[in-house]
Short mmCIF file of C-alpha atoms in Angstrom, two decimals:
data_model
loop_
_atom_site.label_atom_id
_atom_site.label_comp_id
_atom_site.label_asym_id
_atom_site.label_seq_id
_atom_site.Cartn_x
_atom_site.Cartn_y
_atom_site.Cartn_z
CA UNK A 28 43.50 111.77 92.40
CA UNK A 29 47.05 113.65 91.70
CA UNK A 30 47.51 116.73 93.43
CA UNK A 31 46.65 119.72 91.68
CA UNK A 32 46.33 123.39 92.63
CA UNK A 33 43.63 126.00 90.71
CA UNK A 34 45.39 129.57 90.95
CA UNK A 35 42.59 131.31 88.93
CA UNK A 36 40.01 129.08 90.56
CA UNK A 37 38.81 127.30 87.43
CA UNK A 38 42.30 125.70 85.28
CA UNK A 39 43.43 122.82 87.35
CA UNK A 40 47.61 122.09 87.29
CA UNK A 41 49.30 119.37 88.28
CA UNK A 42 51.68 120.74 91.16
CA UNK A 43 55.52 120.39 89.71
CA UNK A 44 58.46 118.91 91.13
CA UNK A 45 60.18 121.09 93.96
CA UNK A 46 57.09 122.09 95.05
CA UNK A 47 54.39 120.60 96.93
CA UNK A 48 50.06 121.04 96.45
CA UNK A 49 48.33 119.97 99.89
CA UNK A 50 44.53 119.53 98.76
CA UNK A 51 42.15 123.02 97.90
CA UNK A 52 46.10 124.67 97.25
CA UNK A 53 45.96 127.97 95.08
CA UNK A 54 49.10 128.13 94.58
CA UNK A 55 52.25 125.45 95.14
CA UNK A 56 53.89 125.79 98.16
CA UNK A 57 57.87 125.60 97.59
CA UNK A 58 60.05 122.60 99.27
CA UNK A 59 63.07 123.36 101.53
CA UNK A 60 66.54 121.96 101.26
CA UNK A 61 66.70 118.46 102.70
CA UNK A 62 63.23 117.43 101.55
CA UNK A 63 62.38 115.88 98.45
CA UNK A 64 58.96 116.73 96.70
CA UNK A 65 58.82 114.53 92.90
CA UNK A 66 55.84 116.13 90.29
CA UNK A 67 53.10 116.00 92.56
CA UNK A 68 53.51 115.68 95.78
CA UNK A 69 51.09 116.81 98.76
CA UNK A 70 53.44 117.42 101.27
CA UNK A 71 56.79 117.59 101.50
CA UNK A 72 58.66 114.33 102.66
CA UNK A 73 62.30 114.37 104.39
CA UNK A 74 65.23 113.53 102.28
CA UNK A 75 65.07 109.45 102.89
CA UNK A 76 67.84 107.74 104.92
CA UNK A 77 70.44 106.61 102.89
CA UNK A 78 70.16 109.33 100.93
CA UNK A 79 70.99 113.14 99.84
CA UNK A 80 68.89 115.87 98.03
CA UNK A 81 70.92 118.43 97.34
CA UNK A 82 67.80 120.22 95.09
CA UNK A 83 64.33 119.26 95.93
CA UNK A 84 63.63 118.06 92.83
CA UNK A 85 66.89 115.50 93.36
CA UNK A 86 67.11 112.38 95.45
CA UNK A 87 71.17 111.18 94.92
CA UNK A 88 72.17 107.44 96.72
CA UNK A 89 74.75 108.28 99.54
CA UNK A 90 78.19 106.96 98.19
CA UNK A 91 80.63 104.48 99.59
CA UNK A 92 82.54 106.12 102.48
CA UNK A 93 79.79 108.69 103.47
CA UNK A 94 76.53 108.33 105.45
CA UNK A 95 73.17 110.54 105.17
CA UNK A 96 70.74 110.56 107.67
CA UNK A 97 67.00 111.05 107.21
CA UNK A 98 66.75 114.99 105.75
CA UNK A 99 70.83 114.98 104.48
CA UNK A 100 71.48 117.97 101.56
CA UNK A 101 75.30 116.64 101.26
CA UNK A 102 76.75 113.75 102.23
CA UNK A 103 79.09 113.22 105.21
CA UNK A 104 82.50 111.56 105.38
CA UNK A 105 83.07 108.91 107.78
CA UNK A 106 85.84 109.47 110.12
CA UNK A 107 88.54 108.04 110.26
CA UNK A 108 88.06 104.47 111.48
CA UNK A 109 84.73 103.96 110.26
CA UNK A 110 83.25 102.74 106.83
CA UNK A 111 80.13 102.62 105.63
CA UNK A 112 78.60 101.45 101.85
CA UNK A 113 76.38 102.50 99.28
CA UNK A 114 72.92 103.91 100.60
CA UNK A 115 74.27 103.84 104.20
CA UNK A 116 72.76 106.16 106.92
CA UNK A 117 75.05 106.26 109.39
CA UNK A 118 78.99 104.68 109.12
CA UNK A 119 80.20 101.77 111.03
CA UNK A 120 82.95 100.81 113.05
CA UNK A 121 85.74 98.57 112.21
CA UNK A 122 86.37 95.39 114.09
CA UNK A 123 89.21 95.14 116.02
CA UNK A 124 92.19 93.34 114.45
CA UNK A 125 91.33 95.25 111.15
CA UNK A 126 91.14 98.76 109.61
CA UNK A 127 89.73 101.05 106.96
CA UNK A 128 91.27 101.40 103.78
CA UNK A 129 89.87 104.22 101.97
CA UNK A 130 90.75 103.03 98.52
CA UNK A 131 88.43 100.25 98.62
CA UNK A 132 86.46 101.71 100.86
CA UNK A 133 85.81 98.30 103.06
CA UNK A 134 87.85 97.07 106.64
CA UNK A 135 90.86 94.85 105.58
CA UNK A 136 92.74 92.38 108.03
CA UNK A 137 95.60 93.77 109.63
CA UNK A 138 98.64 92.47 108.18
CA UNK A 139 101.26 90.58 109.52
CA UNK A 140 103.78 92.64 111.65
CA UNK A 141 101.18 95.32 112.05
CA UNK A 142 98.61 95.99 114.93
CA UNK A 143 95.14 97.56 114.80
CA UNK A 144 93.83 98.71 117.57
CA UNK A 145 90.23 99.89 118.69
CA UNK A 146 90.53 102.93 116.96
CA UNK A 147 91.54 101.05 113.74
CA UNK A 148 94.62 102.83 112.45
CA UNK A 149 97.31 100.57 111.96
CA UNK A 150 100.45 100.51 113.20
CA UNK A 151 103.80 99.10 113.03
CA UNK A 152 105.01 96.37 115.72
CA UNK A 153 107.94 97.32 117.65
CA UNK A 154 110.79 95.47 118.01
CA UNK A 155 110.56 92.65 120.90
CA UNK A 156 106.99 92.34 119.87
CA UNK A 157 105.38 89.83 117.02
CA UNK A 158 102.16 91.04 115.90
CA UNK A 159 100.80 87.91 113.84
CA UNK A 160 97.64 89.06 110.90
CA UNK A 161 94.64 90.40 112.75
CA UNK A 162 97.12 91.59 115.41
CA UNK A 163 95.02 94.02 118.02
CA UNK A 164 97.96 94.49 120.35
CA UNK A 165 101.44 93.70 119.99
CA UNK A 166 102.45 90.54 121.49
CA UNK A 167 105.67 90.40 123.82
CA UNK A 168 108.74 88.13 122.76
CA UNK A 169 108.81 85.26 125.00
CA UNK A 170 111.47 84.50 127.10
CA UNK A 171 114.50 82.51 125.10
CA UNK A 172 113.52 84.36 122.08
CA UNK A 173 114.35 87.85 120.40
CA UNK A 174 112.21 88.90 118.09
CA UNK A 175 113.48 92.03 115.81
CA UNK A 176 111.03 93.28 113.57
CA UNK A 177 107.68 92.18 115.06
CA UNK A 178 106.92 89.65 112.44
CA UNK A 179 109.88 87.19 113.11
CA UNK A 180 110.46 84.96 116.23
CA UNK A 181 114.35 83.56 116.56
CA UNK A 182 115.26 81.10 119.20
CA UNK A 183 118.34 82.10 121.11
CA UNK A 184 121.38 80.77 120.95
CA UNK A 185 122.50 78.04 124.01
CA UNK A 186 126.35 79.36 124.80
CA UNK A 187 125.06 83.01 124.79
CA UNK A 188 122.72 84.70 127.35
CA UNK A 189 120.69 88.50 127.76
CA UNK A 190 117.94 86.65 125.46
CA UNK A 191 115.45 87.94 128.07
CA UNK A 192 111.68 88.49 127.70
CA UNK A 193 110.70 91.23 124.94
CA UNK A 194 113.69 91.79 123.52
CA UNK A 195 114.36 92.63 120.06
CA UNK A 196 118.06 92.95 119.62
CA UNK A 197 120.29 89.89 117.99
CA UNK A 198 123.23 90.96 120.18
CA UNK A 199 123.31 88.09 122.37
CA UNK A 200 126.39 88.28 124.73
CA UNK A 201 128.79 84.94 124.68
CA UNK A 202 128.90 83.21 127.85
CA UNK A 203 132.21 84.10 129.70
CA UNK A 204 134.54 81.13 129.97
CA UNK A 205 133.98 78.68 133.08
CA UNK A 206 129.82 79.90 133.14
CA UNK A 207 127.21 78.05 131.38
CA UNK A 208 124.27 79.58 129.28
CA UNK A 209 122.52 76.25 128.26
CA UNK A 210 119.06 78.27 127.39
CA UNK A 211 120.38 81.55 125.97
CA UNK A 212 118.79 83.51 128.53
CA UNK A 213 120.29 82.97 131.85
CA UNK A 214 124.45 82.93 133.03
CA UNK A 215 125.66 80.08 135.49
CA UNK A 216 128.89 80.12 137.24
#
């Protein structure tokens, strides 16, 4: 039997949407914000998860981007860092190595000479670092490299030396007459 309410006692109604009729009602009892209560409706049930009812008569998917809980009136934006999709109740972190991009609304790979750490902004690689795709740290030149704009790994040049650990520069310094700098790296006299 559908809910229905008497309030002269003898014409029965069917109790409208926005409202809700528990059973022997006289008169409809109205909904509050964050509930949802269709045409009739004997109680009043909580905005579903996934969801927002910004009327009571309204039950709106929760966009892209945004979660609603259980009883939302409004979406809420993810932070920064998080992501959720369509119909989500809560938003979810990024993996590490990747990050949120807001335009498509999904995590994307970190690109190559960038980093993403566990807070999944992304940022540049600093020279004397290479920060390969997926990068979660920057990853120190090794020694008899140089390595200038954190995507790009050069070998040094034998006859030169200073090409020491984590450095980014491509000013080696020649090897002063009578020393030998077979690795680029290290002086010998």
């Amino acid at each position: 039997a559908l809910p229905i309410y008497c309030q002269d006692g003898k014409s029965k109604q069917l109790c409208p949407s926005g409202s809700y009729c528990p059973y022997g009602s006289i008169t409809p009892q109205e909904c509050t914000l964050g509930s949802y209560c269709p045409s009739g409706s004997t109680t009043q049930l909580s905005c579903p998860a996934g969801s927002s009812c910004p009327f009571t008569t309204v039950l709106n998917i929760c966009p892209s981007g945004y979660m609603c809980p259980s009883g939302s009136i409004t979406p809420t934006l993810c932070i920064s860092g998080t992501y959720s999709k369509s119909g989500s109740s809560e938003c979810s972190v990024c993996s590490s190595g990747t990050y949120y991009d807001i335009n498509s609304s999904k995590c994307i790979t970190c690109p190559e000479g960038s980093y993403c750490s566990y807070n999944n902004t992304i940022k540049i690689c600093p020279s004397g670092t290479i920060c390969p795709t997926g990068s979660i740290n920057p990853i120190i030149c090794p020694e008899g490299s140089y390595c200038p704009d954190g995507i790009n790994k050069y070998t040094c040049i034998p006859g030169y030396y200073g090409c020491n650990t984590g450095t980014g520069s491509t000013n080696q310094i020649i090897c002063p007459e009578g020393s030998q700098c077979p690795d680029g790296i290290n002086i010998y006299t």
